[in-house]
PDB file of C-alpha atoms in Angstrom:
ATOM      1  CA  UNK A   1       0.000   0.000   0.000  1.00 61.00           C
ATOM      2  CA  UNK A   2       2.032   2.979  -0.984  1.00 74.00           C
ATOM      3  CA  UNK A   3       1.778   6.440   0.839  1.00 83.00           C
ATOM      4  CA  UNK A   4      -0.111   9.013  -1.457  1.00 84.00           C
ATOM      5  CA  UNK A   5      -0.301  12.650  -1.139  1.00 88.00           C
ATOM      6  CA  UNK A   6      -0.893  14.516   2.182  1.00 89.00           C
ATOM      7  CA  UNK A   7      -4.672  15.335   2.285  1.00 88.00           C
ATOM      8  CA  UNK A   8      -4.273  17.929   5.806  1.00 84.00           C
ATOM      9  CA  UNK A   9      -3.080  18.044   8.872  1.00 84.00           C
ATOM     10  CA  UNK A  10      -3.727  18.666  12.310  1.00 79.00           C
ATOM     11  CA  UNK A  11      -2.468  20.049  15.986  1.00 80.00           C
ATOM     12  CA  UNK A  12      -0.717  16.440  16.594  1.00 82.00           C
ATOM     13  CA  UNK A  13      -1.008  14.163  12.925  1.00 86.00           C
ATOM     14  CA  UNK A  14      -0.626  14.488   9.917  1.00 89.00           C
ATOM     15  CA  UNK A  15      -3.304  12.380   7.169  1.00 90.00           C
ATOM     16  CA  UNK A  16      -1.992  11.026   3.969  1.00 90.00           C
ATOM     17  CA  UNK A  17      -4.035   8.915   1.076  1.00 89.00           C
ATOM     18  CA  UNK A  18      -3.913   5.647   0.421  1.00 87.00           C
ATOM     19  CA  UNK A  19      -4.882   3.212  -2.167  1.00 82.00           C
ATOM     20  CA  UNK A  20      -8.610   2.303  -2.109  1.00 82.00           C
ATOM     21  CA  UNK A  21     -10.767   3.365   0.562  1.00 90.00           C
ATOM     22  CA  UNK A  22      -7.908   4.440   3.252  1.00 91.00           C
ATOM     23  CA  UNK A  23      -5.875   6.965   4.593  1.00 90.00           C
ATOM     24  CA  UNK A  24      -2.951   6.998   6.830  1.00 89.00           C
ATOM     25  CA  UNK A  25      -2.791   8.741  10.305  1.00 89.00           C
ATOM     26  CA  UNK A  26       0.978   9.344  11.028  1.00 87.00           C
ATOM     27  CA  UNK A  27       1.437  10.932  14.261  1.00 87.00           C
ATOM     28  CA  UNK A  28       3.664  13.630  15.091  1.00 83.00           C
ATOM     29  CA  UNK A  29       5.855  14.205  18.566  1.00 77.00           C
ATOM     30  CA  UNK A  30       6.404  10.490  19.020  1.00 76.00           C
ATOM     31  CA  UNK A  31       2.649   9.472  19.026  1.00 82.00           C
ATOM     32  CA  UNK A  32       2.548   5.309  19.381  1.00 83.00           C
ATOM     33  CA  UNK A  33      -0.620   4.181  18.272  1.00 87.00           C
ATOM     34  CA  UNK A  34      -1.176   0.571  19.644  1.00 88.00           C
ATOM     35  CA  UNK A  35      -3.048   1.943  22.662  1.00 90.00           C
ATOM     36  CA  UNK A  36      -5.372   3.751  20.010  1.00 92.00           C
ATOM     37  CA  UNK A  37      -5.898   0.510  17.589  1.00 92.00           C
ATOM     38  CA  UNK A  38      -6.588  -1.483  20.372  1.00 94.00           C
ATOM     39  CA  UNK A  39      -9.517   1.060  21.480  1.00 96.00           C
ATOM     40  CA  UNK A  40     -10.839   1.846  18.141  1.00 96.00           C
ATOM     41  CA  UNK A  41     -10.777  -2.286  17.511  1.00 96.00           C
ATOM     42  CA  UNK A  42     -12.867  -3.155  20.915  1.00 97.00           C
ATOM     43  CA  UNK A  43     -15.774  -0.039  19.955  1.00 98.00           C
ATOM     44  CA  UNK A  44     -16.319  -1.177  16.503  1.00 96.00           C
ATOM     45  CA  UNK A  45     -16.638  -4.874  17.642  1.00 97.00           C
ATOM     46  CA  UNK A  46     -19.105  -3.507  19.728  1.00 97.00           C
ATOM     47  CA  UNK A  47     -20.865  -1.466  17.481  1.00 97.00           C
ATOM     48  CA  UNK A  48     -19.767   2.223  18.314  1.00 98.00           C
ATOM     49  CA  UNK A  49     -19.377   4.659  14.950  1.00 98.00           C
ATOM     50  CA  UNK A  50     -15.576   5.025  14.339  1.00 97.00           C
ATOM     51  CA  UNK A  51     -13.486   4.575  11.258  1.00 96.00           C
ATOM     52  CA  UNK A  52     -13.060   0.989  10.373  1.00 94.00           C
ATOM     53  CA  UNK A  53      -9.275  -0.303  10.735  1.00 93.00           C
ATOM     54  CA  UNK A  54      -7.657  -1.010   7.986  1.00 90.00           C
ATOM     55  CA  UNK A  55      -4.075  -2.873   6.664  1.00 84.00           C
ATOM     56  CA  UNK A  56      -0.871  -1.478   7.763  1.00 75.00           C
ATOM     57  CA  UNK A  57       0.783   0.277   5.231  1.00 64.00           C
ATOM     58  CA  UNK A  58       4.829  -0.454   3.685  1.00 67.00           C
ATOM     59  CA  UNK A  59       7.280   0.209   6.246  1.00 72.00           C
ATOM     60  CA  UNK A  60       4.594   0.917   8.970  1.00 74.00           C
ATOM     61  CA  UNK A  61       5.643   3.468  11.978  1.00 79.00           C
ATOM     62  CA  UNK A  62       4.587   3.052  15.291  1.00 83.00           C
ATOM     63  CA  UNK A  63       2.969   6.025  15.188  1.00 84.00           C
ATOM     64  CA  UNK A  64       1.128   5.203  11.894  1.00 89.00           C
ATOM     65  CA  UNK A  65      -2.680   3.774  11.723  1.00 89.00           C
ATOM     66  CA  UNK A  66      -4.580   3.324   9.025  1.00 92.00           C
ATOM     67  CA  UNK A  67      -8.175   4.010   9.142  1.00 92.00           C
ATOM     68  CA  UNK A  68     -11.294   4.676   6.760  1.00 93.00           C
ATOM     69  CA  UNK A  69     -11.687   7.283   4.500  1.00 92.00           C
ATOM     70  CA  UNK A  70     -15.143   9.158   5.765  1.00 93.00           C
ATOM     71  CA  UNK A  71     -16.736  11.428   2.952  1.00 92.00           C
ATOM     72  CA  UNK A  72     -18.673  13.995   4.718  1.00 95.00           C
ATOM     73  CA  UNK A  73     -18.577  17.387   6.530  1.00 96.00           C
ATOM     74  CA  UNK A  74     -17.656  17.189  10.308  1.00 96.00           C
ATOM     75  CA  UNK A  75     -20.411  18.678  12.499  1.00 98.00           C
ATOM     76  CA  UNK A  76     -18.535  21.617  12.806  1.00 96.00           C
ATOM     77  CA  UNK A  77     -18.677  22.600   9.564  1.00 96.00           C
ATOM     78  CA  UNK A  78     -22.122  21.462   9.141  1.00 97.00           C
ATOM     79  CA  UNK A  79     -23.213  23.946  12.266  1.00 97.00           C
ATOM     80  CA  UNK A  80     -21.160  26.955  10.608  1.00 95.00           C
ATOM     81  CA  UNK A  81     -22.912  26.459   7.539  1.00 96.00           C
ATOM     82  CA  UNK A  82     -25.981  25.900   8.759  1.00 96.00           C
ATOM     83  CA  UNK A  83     -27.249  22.763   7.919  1.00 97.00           C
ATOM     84  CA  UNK A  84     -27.544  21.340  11.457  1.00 97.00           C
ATOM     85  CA  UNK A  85     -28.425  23.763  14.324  1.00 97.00           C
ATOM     86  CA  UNK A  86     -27.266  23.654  17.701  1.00 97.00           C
ATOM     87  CA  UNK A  87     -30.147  21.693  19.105  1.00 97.00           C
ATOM     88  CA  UNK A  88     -29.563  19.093  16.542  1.00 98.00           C
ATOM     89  CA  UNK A  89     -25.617  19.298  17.304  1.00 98.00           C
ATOM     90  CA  UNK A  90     -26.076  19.129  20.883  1.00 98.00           C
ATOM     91  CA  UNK A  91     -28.412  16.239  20.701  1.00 98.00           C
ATOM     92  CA  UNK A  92     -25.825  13.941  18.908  1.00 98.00           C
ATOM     93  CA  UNK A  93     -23.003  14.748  20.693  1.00 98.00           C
ATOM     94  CA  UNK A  94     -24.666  13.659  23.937  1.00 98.00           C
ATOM     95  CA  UNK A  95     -26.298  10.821  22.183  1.00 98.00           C
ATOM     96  CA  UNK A  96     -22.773   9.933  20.810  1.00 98.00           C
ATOM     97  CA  UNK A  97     -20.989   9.744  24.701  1.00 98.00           C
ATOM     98  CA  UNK A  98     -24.394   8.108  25.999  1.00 98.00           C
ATOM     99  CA  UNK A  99     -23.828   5.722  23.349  1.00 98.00           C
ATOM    100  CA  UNK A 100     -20.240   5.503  24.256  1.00 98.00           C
ATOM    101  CA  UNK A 101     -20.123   5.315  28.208  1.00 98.00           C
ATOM    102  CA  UNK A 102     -22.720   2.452  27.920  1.00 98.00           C
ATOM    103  CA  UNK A 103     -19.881   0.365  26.570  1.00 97.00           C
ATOM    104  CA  UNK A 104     -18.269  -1.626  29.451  1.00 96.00           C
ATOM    105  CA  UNK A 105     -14.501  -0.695  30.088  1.00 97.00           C
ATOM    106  CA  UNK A 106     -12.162  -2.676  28.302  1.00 96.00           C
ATOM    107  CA  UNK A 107      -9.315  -3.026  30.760  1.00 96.00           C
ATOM    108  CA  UNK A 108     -10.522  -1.236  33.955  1.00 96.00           C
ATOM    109  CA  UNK A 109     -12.226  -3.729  36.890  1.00 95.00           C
ATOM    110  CA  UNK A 110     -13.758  -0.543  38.352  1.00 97.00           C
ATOM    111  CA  UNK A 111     -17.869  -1.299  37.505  1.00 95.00           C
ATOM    112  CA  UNK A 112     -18.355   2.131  37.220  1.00 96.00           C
ATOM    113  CA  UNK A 113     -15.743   3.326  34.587  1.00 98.00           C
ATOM    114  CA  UNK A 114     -15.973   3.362  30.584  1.00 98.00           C
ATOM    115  CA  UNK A 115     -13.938   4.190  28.067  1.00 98.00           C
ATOM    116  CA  UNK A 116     -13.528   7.836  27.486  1.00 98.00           C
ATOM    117  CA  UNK A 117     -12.904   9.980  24.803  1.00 98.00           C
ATOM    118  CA  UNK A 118     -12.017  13.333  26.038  1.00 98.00           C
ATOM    119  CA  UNK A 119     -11.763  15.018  22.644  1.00 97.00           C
ATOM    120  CA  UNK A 120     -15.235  14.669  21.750  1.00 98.00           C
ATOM    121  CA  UNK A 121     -15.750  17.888  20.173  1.00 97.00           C
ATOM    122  CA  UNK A 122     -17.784  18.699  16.417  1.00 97.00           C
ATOM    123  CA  UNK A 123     -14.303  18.480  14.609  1.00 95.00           C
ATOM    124  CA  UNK A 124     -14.682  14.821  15.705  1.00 96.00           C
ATOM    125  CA  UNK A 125     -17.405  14.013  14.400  1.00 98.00           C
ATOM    126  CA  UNK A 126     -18.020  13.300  10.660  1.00 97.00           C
ATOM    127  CA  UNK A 127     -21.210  13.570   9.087  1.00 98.00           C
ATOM    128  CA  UNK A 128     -20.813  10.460   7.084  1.00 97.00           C
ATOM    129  CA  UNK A 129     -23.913   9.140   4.484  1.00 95.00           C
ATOM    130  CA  UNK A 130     -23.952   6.031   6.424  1.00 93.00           C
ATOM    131  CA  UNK A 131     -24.102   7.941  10.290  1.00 96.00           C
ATOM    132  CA  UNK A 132     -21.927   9.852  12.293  1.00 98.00           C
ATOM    133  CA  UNK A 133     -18.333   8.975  12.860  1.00 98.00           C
ATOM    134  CA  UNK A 134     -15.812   9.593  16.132  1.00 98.00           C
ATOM    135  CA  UNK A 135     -12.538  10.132  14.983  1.00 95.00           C
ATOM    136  CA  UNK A 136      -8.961  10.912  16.811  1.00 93.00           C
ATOM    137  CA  UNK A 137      -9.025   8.317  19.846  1.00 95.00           C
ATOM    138  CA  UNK A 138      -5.456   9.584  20.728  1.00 91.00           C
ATOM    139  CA  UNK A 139      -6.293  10.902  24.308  1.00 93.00           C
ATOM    140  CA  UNK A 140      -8.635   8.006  25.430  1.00 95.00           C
ATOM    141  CA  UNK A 141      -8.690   6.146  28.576  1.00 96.00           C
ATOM    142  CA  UNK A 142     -10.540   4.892  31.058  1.00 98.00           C
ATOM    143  CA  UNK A 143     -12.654   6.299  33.571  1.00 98.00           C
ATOM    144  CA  UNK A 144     -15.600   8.072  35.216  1.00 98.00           C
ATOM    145  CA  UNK A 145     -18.126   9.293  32.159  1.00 98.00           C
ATOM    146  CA  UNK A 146     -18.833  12.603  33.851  1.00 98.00           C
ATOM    147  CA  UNK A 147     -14.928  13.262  33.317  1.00 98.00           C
ATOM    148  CA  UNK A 148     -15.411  13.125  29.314  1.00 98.00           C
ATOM    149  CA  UNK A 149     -18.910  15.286  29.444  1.00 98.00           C
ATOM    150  CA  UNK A 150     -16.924  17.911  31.677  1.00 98.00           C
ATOM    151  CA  UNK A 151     -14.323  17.678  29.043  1.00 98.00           C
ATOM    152  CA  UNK A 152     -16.377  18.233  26.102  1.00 98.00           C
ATOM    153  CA  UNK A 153     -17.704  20.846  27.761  1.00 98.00           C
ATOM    154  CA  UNK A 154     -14.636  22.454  28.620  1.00 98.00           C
ATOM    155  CA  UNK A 155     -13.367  22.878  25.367  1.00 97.00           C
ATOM    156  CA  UNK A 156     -16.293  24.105  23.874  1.00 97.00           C
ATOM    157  CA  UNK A 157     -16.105  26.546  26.240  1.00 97.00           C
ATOM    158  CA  UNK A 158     -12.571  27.409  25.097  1.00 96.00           C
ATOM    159  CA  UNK A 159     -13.895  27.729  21.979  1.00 94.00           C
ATOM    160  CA  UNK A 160     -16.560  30.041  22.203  1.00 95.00           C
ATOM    161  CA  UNK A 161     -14.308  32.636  24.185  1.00 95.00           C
ATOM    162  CA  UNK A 162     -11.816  32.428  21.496  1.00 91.00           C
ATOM    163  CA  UNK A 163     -12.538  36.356  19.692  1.00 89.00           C
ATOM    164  CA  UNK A 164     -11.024  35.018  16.547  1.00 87.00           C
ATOM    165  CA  UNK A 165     -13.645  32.824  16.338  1.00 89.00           C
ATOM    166  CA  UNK A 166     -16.535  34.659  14.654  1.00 89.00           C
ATOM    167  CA  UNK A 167     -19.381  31.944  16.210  1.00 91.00           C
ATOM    168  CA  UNK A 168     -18.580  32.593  19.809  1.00 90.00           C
ATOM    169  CA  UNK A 169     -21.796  33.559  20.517  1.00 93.00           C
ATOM    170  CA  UNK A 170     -23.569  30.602  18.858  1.00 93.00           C
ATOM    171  CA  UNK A 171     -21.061  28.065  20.324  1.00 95.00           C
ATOM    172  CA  UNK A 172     -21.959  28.986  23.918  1.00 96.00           C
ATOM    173  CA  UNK A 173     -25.881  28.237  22.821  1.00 96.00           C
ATOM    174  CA  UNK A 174     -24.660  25.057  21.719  1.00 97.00           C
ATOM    175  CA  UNK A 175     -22.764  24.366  24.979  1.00 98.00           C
ATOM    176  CA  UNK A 176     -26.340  25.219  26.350  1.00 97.00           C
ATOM    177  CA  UNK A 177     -28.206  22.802  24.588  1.00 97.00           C
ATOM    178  CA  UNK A 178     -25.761  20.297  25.436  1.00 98.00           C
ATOM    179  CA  UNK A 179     -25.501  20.827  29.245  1.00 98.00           C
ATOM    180  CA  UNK A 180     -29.284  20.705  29.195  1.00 97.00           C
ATOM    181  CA  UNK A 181     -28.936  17.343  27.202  1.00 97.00           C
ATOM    182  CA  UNK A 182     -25.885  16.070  30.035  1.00 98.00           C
ATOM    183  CA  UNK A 183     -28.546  16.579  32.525  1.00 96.00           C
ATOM    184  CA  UNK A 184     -30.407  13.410  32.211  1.00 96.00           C
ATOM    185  CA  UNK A 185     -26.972  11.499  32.264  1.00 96.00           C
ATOM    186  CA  UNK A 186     -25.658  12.750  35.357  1.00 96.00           C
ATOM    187  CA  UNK A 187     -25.081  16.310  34.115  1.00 97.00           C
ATOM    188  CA  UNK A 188     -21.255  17.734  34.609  1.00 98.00           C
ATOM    189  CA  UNK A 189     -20.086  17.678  38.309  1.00 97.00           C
ATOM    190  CA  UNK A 190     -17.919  20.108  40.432  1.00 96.00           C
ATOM    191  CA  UNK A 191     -15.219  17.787  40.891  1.00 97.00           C
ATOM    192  CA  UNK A 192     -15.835  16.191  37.065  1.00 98.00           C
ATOM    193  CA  UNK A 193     -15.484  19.639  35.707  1.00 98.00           C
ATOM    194  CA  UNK A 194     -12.254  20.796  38.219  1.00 98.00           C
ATOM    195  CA  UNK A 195     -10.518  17.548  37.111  1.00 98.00           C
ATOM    196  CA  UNK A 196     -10.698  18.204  33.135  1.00 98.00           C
ATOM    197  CA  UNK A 197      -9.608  21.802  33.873  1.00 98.00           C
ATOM    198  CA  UNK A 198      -6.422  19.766  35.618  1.00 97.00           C
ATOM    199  CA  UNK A 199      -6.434  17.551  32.873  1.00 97.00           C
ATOM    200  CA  UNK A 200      -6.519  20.327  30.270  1.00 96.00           C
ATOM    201  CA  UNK A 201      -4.228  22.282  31.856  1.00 96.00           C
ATOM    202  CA  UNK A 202      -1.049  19.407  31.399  1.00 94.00           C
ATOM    203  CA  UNK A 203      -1.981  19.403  28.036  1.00 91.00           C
ATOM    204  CA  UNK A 204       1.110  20.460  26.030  1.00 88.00           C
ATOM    205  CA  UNK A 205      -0.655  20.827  22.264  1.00 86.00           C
ATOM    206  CA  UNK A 206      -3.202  24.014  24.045  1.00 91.00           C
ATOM    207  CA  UNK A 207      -2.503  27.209  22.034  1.00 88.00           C
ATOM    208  CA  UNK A 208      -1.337  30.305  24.474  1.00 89.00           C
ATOM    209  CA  UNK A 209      -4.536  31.720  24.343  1.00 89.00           C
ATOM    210  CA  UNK A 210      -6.361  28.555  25.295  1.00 91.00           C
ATOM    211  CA  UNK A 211      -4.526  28.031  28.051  1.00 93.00           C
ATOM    212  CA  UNK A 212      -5.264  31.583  29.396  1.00 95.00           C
ATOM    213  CA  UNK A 213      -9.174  31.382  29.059  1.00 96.00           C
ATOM    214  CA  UNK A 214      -8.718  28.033  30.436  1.00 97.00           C
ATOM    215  CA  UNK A 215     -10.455  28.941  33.979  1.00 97.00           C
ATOM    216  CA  UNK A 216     -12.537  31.140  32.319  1.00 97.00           C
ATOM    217  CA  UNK A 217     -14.335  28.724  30.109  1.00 97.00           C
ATOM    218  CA  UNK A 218     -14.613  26.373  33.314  1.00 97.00           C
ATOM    219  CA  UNK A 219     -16.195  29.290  35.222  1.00 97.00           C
ATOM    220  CA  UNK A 220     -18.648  28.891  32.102  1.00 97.00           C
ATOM    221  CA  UNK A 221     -19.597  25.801  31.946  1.00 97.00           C
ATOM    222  CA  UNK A 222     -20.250  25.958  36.088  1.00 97.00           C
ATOM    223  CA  UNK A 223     -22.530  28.870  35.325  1.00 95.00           C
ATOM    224  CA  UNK A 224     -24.395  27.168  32.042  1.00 95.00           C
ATOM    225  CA  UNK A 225     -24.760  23.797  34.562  1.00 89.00           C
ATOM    226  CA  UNK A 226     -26.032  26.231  37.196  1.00 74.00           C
ATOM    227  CA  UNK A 227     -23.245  25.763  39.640  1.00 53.00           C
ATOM    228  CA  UNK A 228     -20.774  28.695  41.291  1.00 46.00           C
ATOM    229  CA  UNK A 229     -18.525  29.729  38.921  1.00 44.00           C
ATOM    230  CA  UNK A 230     -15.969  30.428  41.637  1.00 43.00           C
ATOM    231  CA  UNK A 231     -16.184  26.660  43.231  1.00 38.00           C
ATOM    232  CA  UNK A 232     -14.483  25.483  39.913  1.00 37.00           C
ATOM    233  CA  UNK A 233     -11.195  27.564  39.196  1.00 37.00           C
ATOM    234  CA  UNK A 234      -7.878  25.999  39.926  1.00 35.00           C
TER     235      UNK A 234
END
């Protein structure tokens, strides 16, 4: 399977074609991706959207995975341009981590934990013909499923306060809708929401400017879940 041309890239990966209905995923920064195959593998055998895995290409990297090609606008694009409002976007992406936190844990003996994705954001979701799509499983793990609403959440957040980003306003309605949605799952908790901050915080790919709203969009999101603002900052 040779490597074709490089079709865009991203904060941590670059994405190459392949022959037939693939591309390859080659991560940047040292990036293995056995931890992320091995994920990916276990939700499609148990019927959760994401790309289907496919062959390793020539002279595979550790940091390399090959996945499906998805035709289709991610939801972000699909909510700038107006084809899906922010009801309808808020409804899938809590459908999407409902969906996902009501697969058992693959390695964790803890009952209560799942796997998490803790990206789940609208550039991670394509809008495929056949269904939505989850993409980029780099940061999963295991754990509590309020941790990966508080941390979709929280970056939305960042989002919205970001004044390059001309949607602000429409973002934080969509954060709305979606806290509203979280509440019937266990909504986003204090200490859920104060750990993603931490988590968010060690995260070395943040832009300057996200890390300096970063207690300001958690003040948000405790505000939009009706909590004190001030009982979530760092």
């Amino acid at each position: 399977m040779d490597i074709g041309p490089l079709l865009g890239s991203g904060r941590t990966a670059d994405v190459y074609a392949l022959d037939g209905p693939w591309v390859l995923r080659r991560y940047r920064h040292g990036f293995d991706t056995t931890g992320e195959l091995a994920v990916m593998s276990y939700l499609a055998a148990s019927g959760f959207p994401v790309p289907r895995i496919g062959p390793p290409a020539e002279d595979a990297l550790p940091t390399d995975l090959v996945v499906q090609r998805i035709t289709g606008p991610t939801l972000a694009e699909a909510l700038l341009a107006g084809a899906v409002t922010e009801d309808e976007g808020a409804d899938l992406l809590a459908r999407l981590l409902r969906e996902l936190h009501a697969i058992p844990a693959r390695l964790s003996q803890d009952p209560e934990d799942r796997i998490l994705h803790l990206d789940l954001h609208p550039e991670n979701v394509i809008l495929a013909p056949e269904g939505a799509r989850v993409i980029d499983w780099l940061t999963t793990r295991e754990g509590p499923p309020a941790l990966d609403r508080a941390m979709t959440s929280l970056i939305l957040a960042q989002v919205s306060l970001d004044p390059a980003f001309t949607a602000g306003a429409r973002l934080r309605d969509l954060l709305a809708a979606l806290l509203t949605r979280f509440e019937a799952d266990g909504g986003v908790p204090g200490d859920a929401l104060a750990r993603a901050t931490a988590l968010r915080a060690q995260d070395p790919q943040l832009t300057a400017h996200e890390t300096a709203v970063l207690d300001e969009a958690s003040a948000l999101v405790a505000s939009l879940s009706g909590g004190d603002p001030a009982h979530f900052r760092r």
